[in-house]
Coordinates of C-alpha atoms in Angstrom, one line a residue:
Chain T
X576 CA -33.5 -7.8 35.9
X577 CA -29.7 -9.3 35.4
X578 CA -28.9 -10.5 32.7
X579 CA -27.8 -14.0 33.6
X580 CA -32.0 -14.1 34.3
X581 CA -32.9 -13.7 30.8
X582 CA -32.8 -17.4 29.2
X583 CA -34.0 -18.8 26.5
X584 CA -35.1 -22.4 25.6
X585 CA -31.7 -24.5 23.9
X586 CA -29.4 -21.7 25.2
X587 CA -26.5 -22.3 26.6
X588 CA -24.1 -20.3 28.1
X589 CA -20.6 -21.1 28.2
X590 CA -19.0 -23.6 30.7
X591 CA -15.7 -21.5 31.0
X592 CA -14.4 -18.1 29.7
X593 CA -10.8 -16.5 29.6
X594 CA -9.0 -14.0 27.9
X595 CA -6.6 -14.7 25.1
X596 CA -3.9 -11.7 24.5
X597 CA -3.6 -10.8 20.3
X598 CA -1.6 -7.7 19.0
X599 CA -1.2 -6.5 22.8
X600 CA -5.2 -6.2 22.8
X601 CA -7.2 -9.0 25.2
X602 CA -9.7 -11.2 23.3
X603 CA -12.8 -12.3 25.3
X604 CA -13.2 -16.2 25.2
X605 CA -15.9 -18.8 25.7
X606 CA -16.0 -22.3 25.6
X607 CA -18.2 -25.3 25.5
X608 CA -17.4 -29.2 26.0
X609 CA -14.2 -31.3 27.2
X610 CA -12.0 -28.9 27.6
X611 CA -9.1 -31.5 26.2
X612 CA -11.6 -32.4 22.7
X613 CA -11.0 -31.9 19.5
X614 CA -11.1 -27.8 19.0
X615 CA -13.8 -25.7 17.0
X616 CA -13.5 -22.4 16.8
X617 CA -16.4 -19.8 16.5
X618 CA -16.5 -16.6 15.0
X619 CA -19.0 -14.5 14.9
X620 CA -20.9 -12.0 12.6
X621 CA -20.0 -8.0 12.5
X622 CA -21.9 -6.2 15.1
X623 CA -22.8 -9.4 17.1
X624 CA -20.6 -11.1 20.0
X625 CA -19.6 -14.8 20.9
X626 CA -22.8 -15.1 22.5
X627 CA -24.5 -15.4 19.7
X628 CA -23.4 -19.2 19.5
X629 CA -25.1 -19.8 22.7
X630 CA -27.8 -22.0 20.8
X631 CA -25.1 -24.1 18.5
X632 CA -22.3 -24.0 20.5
X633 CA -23.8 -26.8 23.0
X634 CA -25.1 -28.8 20.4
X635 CA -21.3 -29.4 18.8
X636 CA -19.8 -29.7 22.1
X637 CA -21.3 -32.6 22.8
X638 CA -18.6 -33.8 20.4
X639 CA -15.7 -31.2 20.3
X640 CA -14.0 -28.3 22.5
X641 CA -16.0 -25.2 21.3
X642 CA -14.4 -22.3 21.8
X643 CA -15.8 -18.8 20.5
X644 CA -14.2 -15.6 20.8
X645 CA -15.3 -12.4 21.1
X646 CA -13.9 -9.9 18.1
X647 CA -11.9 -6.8 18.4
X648 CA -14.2 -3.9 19.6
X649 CA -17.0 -6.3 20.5
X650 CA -18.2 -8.6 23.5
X651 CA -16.3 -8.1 26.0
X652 CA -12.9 -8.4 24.0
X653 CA -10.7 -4.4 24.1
X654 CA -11.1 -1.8 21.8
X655 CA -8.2 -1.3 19.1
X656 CA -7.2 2.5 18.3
X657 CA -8.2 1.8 15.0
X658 CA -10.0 -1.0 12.7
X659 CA -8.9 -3.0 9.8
X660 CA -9.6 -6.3 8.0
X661 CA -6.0 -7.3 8.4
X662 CA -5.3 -7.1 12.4
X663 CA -8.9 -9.0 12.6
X664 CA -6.6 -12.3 10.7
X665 CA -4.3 -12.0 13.1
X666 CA -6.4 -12.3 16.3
X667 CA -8.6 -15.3 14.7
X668 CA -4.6 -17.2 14.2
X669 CA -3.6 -16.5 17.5
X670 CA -6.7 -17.5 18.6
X671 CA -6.1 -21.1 16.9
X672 CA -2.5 -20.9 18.1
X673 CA -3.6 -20.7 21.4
X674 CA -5.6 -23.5 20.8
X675 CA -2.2 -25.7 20.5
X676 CA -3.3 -28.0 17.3
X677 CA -4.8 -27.2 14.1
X678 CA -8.6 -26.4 14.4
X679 CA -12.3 -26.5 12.8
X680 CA -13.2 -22.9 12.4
X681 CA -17.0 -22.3 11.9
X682 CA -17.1 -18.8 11.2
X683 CA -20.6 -16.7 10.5
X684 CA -21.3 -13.6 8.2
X685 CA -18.1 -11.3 8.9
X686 CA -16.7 -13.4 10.8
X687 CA -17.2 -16.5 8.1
X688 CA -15.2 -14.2 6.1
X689 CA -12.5 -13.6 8.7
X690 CA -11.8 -17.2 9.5
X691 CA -12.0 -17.9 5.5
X692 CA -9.2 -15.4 5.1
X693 CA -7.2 -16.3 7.8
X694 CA -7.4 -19.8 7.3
X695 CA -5.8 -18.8 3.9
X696 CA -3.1 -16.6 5.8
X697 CA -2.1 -19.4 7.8
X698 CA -2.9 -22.4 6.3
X699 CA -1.5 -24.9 8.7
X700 CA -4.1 -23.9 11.5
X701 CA -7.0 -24.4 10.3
X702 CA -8.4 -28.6 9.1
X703 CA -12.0 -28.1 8.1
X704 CA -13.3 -24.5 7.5
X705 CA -17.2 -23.9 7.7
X706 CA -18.4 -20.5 6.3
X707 CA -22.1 -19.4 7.1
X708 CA -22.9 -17.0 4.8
X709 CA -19.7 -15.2 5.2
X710 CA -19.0 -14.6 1.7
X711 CA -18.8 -10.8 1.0
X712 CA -21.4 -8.1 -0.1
X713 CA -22.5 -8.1 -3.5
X714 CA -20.4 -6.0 -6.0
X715 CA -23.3 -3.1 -5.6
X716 CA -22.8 -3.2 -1.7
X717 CA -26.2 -4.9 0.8
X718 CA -29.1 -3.0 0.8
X719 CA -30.2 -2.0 4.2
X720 CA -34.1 -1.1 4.7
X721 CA -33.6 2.1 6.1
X722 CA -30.7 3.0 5.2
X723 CA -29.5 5.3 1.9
X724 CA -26.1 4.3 0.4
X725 CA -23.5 6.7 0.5
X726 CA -23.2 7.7 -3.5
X727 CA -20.6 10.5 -2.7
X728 CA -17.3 9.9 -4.8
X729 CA -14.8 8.9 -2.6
X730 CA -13.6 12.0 -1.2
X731 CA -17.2 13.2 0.0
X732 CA -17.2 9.4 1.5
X733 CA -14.4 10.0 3.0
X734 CA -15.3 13.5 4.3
X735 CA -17.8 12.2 5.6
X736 CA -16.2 9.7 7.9
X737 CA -14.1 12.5 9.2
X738 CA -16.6 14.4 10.0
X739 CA -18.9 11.5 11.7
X740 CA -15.0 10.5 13.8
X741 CA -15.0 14.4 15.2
X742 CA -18.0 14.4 16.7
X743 CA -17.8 10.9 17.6
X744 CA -14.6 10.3 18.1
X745 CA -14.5 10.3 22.0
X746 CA -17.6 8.0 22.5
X747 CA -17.7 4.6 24.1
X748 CA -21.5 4.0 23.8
X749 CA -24.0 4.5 20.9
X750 CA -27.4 4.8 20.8
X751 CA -28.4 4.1 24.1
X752 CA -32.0 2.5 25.0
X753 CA -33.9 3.0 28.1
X754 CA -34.8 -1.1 28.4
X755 CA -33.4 -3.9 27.0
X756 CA -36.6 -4.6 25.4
X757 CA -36.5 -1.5 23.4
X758 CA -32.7 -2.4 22.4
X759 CA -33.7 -5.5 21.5
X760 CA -37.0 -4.4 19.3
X761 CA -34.4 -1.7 17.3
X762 CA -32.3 -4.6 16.6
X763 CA -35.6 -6.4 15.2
X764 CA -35.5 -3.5 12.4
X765 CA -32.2 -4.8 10.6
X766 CA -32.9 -8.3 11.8
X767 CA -36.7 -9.0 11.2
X768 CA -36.3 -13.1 11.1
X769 CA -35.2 -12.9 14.6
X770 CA -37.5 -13.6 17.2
X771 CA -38.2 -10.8 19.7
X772 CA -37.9 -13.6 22.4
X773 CA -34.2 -14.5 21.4
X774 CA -32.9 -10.9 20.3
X775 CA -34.2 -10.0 23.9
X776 CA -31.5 -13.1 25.1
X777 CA -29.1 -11.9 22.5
X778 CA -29.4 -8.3 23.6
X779 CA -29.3 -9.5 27.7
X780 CA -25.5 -11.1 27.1
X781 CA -24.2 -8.6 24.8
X782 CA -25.1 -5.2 26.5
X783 CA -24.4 -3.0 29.3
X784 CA -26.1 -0.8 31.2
X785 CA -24.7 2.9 31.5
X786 CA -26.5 6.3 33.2
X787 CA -27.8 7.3 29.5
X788 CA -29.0 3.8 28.8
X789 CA -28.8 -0.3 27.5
X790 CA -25.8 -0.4 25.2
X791 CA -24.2 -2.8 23.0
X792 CA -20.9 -3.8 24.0
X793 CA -19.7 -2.9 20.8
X794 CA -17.5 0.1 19.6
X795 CA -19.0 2.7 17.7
X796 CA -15.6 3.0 15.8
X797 CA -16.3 -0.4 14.6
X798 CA -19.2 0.1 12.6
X799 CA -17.5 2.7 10.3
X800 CA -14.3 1.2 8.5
X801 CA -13.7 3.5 5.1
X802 CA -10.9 2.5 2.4
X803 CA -10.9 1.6 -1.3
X804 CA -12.1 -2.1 -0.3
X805 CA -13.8 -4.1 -3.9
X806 CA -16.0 -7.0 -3.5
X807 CA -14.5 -8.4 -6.9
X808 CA -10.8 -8.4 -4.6
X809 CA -12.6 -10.9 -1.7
X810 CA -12.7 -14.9 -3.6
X811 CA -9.6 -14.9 -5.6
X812 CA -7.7 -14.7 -2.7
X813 CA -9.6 -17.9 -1.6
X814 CA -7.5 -19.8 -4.3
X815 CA -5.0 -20.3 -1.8
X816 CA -7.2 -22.0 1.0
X817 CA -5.8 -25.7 1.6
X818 CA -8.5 -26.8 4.0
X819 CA -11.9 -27.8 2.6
X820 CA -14.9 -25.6 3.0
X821 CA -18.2 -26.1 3.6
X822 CA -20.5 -23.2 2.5
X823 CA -23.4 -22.7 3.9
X824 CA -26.4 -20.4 3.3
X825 CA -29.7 -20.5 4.3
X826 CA -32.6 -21.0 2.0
X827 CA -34.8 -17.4 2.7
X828 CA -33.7 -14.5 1.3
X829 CA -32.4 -12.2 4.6
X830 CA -30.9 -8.2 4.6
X831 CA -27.5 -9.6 4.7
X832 CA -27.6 -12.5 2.3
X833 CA -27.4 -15.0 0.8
X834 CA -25.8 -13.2 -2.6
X835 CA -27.3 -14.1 -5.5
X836 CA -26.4 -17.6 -6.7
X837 CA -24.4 -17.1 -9.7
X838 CA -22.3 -14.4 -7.6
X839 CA -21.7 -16.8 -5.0
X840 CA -21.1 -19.5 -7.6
X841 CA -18.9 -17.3 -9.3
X842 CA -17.1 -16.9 -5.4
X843 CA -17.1 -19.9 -4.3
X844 CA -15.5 -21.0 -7.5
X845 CA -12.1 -20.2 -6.3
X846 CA -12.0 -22.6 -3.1
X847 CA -10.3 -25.4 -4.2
X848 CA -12.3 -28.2 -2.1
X849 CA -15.7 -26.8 -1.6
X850 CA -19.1 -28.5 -0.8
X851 CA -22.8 -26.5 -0.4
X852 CA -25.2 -26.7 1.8
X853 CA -28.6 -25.1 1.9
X854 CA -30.3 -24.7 6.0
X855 CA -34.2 -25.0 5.2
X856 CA -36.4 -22.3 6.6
X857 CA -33.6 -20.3 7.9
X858 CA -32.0 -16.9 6.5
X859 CA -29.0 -15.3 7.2
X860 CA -28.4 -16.4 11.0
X861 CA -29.1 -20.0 9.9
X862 CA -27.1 -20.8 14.1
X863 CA -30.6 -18.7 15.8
X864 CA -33.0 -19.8 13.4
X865 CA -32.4 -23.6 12.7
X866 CA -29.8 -24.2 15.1
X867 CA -30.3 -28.3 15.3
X868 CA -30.0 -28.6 11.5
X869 CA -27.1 -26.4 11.5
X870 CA -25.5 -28.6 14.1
X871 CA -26.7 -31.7 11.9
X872 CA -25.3 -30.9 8.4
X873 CA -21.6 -29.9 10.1
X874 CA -21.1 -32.4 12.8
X875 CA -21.9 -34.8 9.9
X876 CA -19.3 -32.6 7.5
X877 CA -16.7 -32.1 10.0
X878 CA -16.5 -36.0 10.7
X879 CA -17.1 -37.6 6.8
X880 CA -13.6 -38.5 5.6
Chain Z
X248 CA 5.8 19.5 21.0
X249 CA 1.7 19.8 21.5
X250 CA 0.1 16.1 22.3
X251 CA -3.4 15.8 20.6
X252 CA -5.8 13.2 20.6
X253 CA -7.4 11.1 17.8
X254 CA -10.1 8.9 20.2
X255 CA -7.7 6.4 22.0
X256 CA -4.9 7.3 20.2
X257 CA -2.4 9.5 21.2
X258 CA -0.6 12.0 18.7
X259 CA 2.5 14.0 18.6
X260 CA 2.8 17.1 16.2
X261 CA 5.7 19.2 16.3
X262 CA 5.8 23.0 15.7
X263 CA 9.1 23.0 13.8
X264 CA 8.7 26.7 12.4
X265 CA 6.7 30.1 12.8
X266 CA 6.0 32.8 10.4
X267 CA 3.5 35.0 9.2
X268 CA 2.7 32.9 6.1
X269 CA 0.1 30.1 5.8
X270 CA 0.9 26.8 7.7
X271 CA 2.5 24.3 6.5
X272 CA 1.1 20.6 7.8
X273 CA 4.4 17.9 7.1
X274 CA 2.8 14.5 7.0
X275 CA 6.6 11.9 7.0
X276 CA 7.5 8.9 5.2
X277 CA 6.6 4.9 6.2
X278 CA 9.4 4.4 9.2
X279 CA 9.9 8.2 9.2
X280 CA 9.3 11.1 11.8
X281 CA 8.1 14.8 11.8
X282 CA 11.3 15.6 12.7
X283 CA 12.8 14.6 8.8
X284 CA 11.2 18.0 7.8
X285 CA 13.7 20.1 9.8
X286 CA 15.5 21.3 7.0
X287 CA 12.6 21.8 4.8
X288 CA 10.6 24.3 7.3
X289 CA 13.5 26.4 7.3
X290 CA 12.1 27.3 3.7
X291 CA 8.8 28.0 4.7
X292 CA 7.5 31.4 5.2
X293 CA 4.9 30.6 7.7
X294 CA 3.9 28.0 10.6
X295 CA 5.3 24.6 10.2
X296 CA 3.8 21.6 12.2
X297 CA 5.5 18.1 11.4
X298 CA 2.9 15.2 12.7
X299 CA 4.7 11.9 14.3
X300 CA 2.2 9.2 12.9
X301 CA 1.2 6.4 15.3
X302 CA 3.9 4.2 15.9
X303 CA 6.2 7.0 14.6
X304 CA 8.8 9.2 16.5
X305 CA 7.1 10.4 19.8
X306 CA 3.9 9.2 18.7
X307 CA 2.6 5.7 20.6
X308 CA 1.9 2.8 18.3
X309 CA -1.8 1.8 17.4
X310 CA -3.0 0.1 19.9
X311 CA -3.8 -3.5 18.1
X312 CA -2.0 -2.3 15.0
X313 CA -4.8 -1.4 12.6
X314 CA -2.5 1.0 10.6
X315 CA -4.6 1.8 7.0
X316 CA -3.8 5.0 5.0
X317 CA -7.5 6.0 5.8
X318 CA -7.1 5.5 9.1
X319 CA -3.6 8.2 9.1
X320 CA -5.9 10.4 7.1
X321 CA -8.1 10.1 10.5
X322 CA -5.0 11.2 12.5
X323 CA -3.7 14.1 10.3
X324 CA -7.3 15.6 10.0
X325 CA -6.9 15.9 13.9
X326 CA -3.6 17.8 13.1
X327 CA -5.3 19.8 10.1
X328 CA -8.2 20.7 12.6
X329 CA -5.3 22.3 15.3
X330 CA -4.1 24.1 12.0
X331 CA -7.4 25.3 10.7
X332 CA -6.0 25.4 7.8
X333 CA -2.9 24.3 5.6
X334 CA -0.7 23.4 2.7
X335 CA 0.6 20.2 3.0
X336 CA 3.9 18.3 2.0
X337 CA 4.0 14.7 2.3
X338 CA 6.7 12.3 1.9
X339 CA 6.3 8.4 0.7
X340 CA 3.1 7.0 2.7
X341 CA 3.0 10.7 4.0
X342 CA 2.2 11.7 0.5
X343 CA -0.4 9.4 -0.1
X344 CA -2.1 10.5 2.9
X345 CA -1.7 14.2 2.3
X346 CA -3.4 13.5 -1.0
X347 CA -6.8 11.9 0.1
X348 CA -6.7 14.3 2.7
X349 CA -6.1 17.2 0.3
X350 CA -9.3 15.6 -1.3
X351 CA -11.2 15.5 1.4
X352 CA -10.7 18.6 2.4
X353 CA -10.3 21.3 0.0
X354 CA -12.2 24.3 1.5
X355 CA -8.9 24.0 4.0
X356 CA -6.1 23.1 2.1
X357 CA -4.5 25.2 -0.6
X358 CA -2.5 22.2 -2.0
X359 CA 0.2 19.5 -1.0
X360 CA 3.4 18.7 -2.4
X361 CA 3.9 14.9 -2.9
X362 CA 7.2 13.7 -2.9
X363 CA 9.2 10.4 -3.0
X364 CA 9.9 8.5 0.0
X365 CA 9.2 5.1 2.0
X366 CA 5.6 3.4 1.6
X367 CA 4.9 5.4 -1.8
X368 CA 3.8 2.3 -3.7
X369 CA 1.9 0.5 -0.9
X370 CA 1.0 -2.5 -1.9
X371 CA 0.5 -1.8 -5.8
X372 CA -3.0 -1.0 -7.5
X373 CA -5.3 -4.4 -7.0
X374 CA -4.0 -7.3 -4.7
X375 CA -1.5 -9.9 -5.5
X376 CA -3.2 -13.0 -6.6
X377 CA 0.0 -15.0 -7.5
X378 CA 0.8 -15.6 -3.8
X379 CA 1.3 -18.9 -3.8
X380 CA 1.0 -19.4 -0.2
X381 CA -0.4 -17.9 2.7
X382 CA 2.1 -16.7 5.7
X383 CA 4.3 -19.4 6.7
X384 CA 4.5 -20.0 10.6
X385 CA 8.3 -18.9 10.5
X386 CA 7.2 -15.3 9.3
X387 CA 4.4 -15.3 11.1
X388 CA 6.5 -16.8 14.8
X389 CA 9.0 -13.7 13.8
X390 CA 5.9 -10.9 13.5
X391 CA 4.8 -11.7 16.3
X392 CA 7.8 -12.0 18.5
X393 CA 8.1 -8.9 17.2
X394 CA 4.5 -7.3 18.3
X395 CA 5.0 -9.0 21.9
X396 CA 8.3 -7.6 22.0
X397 CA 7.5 -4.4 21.2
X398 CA 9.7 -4.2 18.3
X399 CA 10.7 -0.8 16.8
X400 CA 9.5 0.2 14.6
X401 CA 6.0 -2.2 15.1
X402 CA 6.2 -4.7 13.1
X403 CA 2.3 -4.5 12.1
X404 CA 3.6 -1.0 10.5
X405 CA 5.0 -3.3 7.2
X406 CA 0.9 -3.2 6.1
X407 CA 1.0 -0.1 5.1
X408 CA 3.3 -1.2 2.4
X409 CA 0.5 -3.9 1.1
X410 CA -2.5 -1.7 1.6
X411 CA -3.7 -1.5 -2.2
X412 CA -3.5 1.4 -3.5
X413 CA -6.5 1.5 -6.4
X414 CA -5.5 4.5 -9.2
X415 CA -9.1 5.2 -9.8
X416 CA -9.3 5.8 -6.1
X417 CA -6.4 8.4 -6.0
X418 CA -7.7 10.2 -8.9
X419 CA -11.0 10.9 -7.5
X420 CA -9.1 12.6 -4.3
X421 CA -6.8 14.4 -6.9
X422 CA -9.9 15.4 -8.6
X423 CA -11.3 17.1 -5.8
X424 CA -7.9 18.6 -4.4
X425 CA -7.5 22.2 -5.0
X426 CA -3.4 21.7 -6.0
X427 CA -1.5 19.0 -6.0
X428 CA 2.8 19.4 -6.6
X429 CA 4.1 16.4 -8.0
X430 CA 7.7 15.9 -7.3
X431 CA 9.4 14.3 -10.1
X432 CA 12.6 12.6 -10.9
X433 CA 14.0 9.1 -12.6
X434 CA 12.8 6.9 -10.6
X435 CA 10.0 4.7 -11.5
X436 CA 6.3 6.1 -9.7
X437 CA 3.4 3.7 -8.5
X438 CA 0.6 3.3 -10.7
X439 CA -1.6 5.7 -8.4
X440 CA 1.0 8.4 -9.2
X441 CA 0.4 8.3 -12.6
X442 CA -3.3 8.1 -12.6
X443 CA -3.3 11.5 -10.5
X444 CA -0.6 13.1 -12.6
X445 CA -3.9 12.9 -15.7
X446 CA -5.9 15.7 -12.7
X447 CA -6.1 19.3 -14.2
X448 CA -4.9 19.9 -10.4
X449 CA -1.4 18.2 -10.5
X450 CA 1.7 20.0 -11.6
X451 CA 5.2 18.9 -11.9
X452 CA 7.0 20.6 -8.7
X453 CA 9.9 22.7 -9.6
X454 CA 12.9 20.4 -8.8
X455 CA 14.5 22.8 -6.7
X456 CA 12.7 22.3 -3.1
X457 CA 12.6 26.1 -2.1
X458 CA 11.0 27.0 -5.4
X459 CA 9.0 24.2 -4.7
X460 CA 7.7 25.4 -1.7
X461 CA 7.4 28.9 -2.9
X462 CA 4.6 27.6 -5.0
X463 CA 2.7 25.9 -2.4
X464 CA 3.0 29.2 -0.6
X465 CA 1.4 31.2 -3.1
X466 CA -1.5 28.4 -3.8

């Protein structure tokens, strides 16, 4: 089956796509709505793809140009030589420069915390900033079911990335699956809110097939960044944000947030003009679980004063 | 010149000496080359290889600029791994590399010698809060015209001299490094500097570079 046959009810994909060209690499870009509207731009979660915003996407563009892009290393945007939070800034303001006027940004998980930051690099870009649960790990890193922590000091840690970039170095794929299906169900493991039904949908748009197997479109370099990052560095930077934010989080407790409230108070304390908001019933992807209520509380934000 | 390969990237490491001593891995300053080692593998009793760092001498750029010290580590363990094994001397940014890599991996390297040079400090030991802005559109119009213009040297290489440099963090590498030659003098050293000066590994290097050298040699 093609993927263009897997659907899924409220899914939309996108009414156009392009490329837009950022540090000589070319960013994969789709977009909902009157292509001469107001712009929102949509960034997307680490290890996920613009696709993701199939579901909210068409429910803002019934009132603004949406336009999500694909990050570096995932979708079907190229693969740097190397990662880093920095370059990532970059691609998100030429993104909005591209654009041709300042911008909403509506940004989720990683990618909440991309557009946070470079909507503080570059204030002038970015009007109205929504961040969905894109506010950082918690001091003592997430804990993944699954998955041991590294507790090395930092040389073993960073032995060990060597090591993993030798015999990995070289690879385009990761992990391949037989069916999508079984792609789909592994991704269930980290993401067990998600229904089978939509990471099947989610898996159909944002994999490819190769002769070992369904793979993400995703590079494996991507998931392993290594340098002396420390959550206490990520909100005081946020200081500097001019446009207002609203934060978002859902209200079930999910593998990759929310942080516990008084860390996330203690964040979010640092954004000059901030306002909360809590998605009932939803956890971390609040935009595939409650996708009409997310659509609700910032349509209504994004137009208020 | 040998051409090795670090995933996409594309390296150049030059073989600036031969000898029957151990080899000598030079790892060169921010804005620097391989080449700037010329006169110091003269001294050198064994092997000298002299790695271009991406964006450096005959070394392409990073494709999409994502130039982090960890990420040089990445190349000059591709460089150590031609070498099998090596002292290393590193020079500004080059000797903050050579140190997490000398952390990394002791069981193949005797020591480095750190010494002065461009991109020592990075960006200081936490990040600067007191920014009152972000990057203005002029700066950020003339980095990019730069990028699409293929400036030399890329203009993305300039964040390697913000990357925060954390003291705790150095001293765990110097901690784990088998020697580590500090080359000293009057001018003022970056707070990571001093933090691995405190490892029972680090030395003062003798101020003369041959005697320098001479040490590393017999590590």
């Amino acid at each position: 089956m093609s993927p263009d046959e897997v659907h899924y009810p409220g899914a939309v994909p996108p009414a156009r796509t392009r490329f837009v060209r950022s540090l000589g690499l070319r960013l994969h870009v789709c977009e909902w709505g009157d292509p001469d509207g107001e712009p929102v731009l949509l960034t997307h979660g680490f290890y996920d793809h613009a696709r993701s915003f199939d579901l909210l996407a068409p429910l803002l563009a019934e009132r603004y140009r949406v336009v999500a892009m694909d990050a570096r290393g995932h979708g079907d945007s190229d693969r740097p030589d190397a990662y880093a939070w920095f370059p990532g800034l970059i691609d998100v303001v030429n993104m909005l420069r591209d654009l041709g006027r300042p911008a909403h940004v509506v940004g989720h998980s990683w990618g909440g915390g991309q557009a946070t930051d470079a909507a503080t690099l570059h204030p002038g870009s970015v009007r109205k900033l929504v961040n969905m649960d894109g506010f950082g790990p918690p001091e003592e890193g997430f804990h993944v079911p699954g998955r041991d922590r590294d507790e090395r000091p930092a040389p073993g840690q960073l032995a060990g990335w060597l090591d993993w970039r030798v015999a990995n170095h070289s690879r385009e794929t990761f992990r391949p699956c037989a069916t999508l299906e079984e792609l789909a169900e592994r991704r269930r493991q980290q993401n067990p809110r998600l229904s089978s039904e939509w990471l099947r949908y989610f898996a159909a748009h944002g994999s490819y097939h190769t002769p070992e197997g369904w793979v993400w479109k995703v590079d494996p370099m991507a998931a392993r960044n290594i340098g002396p990052f420390r959550p206490e560095w990520i909100a005081p930077g946020w200081a500097r944000l001019r446009a207002p934010m609203l934060a978002l989080v859902g209200s079930e407790p999910d593998t990759w947030g929310p942080l516990p409230e008084p860390m996330l108070a203690r964040r979010l304390s640092h954004v000059p003009k901030v306002e909360r908001g809590v998605i009932p019933g939803a956890g971390h992807f609040m935009h595939i679980e409650q996708p009409e209520a997310v659509a609700r509380i910032v349509l209504d934000w994004l137009e208020a004063g | 010149m040998t051409r090795l390969r670090d995933g996409r990237a594309e390296l150049a490491l030059h073989e600036l000496g031969s000898g029957a001593g151990p080899t000598l891995l030079c790892l060169h300053a921010l804005y620097g080359a391989g080449s700037d080692f010329r006169d110091l593998a003269a001294a050198w009793p064994g092997r000298v290889l002299a790695l271009d760092f991406p964006g450096h001498g005959h070394s392409p750029r990073s494709f999409g600029g994502s130039y982090t010290p960890e990420n040089l580590v990445a190349n000059a363990d591709v460089a150590l791994a031609h070498a099998s094994e090596a002292q290393l001397v590193g020079a500004g940014l080059g000797a903050y590399v050579a140190l997490l890599l000398a952390g990394a991996r002791p069981d193949r390297i005797g020591g480095a010698l750190l010494l002065p040079g461009r991109g020592l400090a990075g960006g200081g030991a936490e990040p600067k809060r007191a920014e009152p802005e972000g990057m203005s559109h002029a700066r950020f119009d003339v980095l990019l015209q730069g990028i699409t213009a293929d400036a030399d040297p890329d203009p993305m290489l300039e964040n390697c001299d913000r990357d925060i440099r954390p003291p705790d963090y150095a001293r765990a590498h110097a901690d784990s490094a088998r020697l580590l030659l500090l080359a000293e003098d009057d001018a003022e050293r970056p707070p990571w500097w001093h933090a691995v000066r405190e490892a029972d590994c680090a030395e003062v290097a003798p101020a003369d570079p041959e005697a320098a050298l001479a040490r590393l040699a017999a590590s």
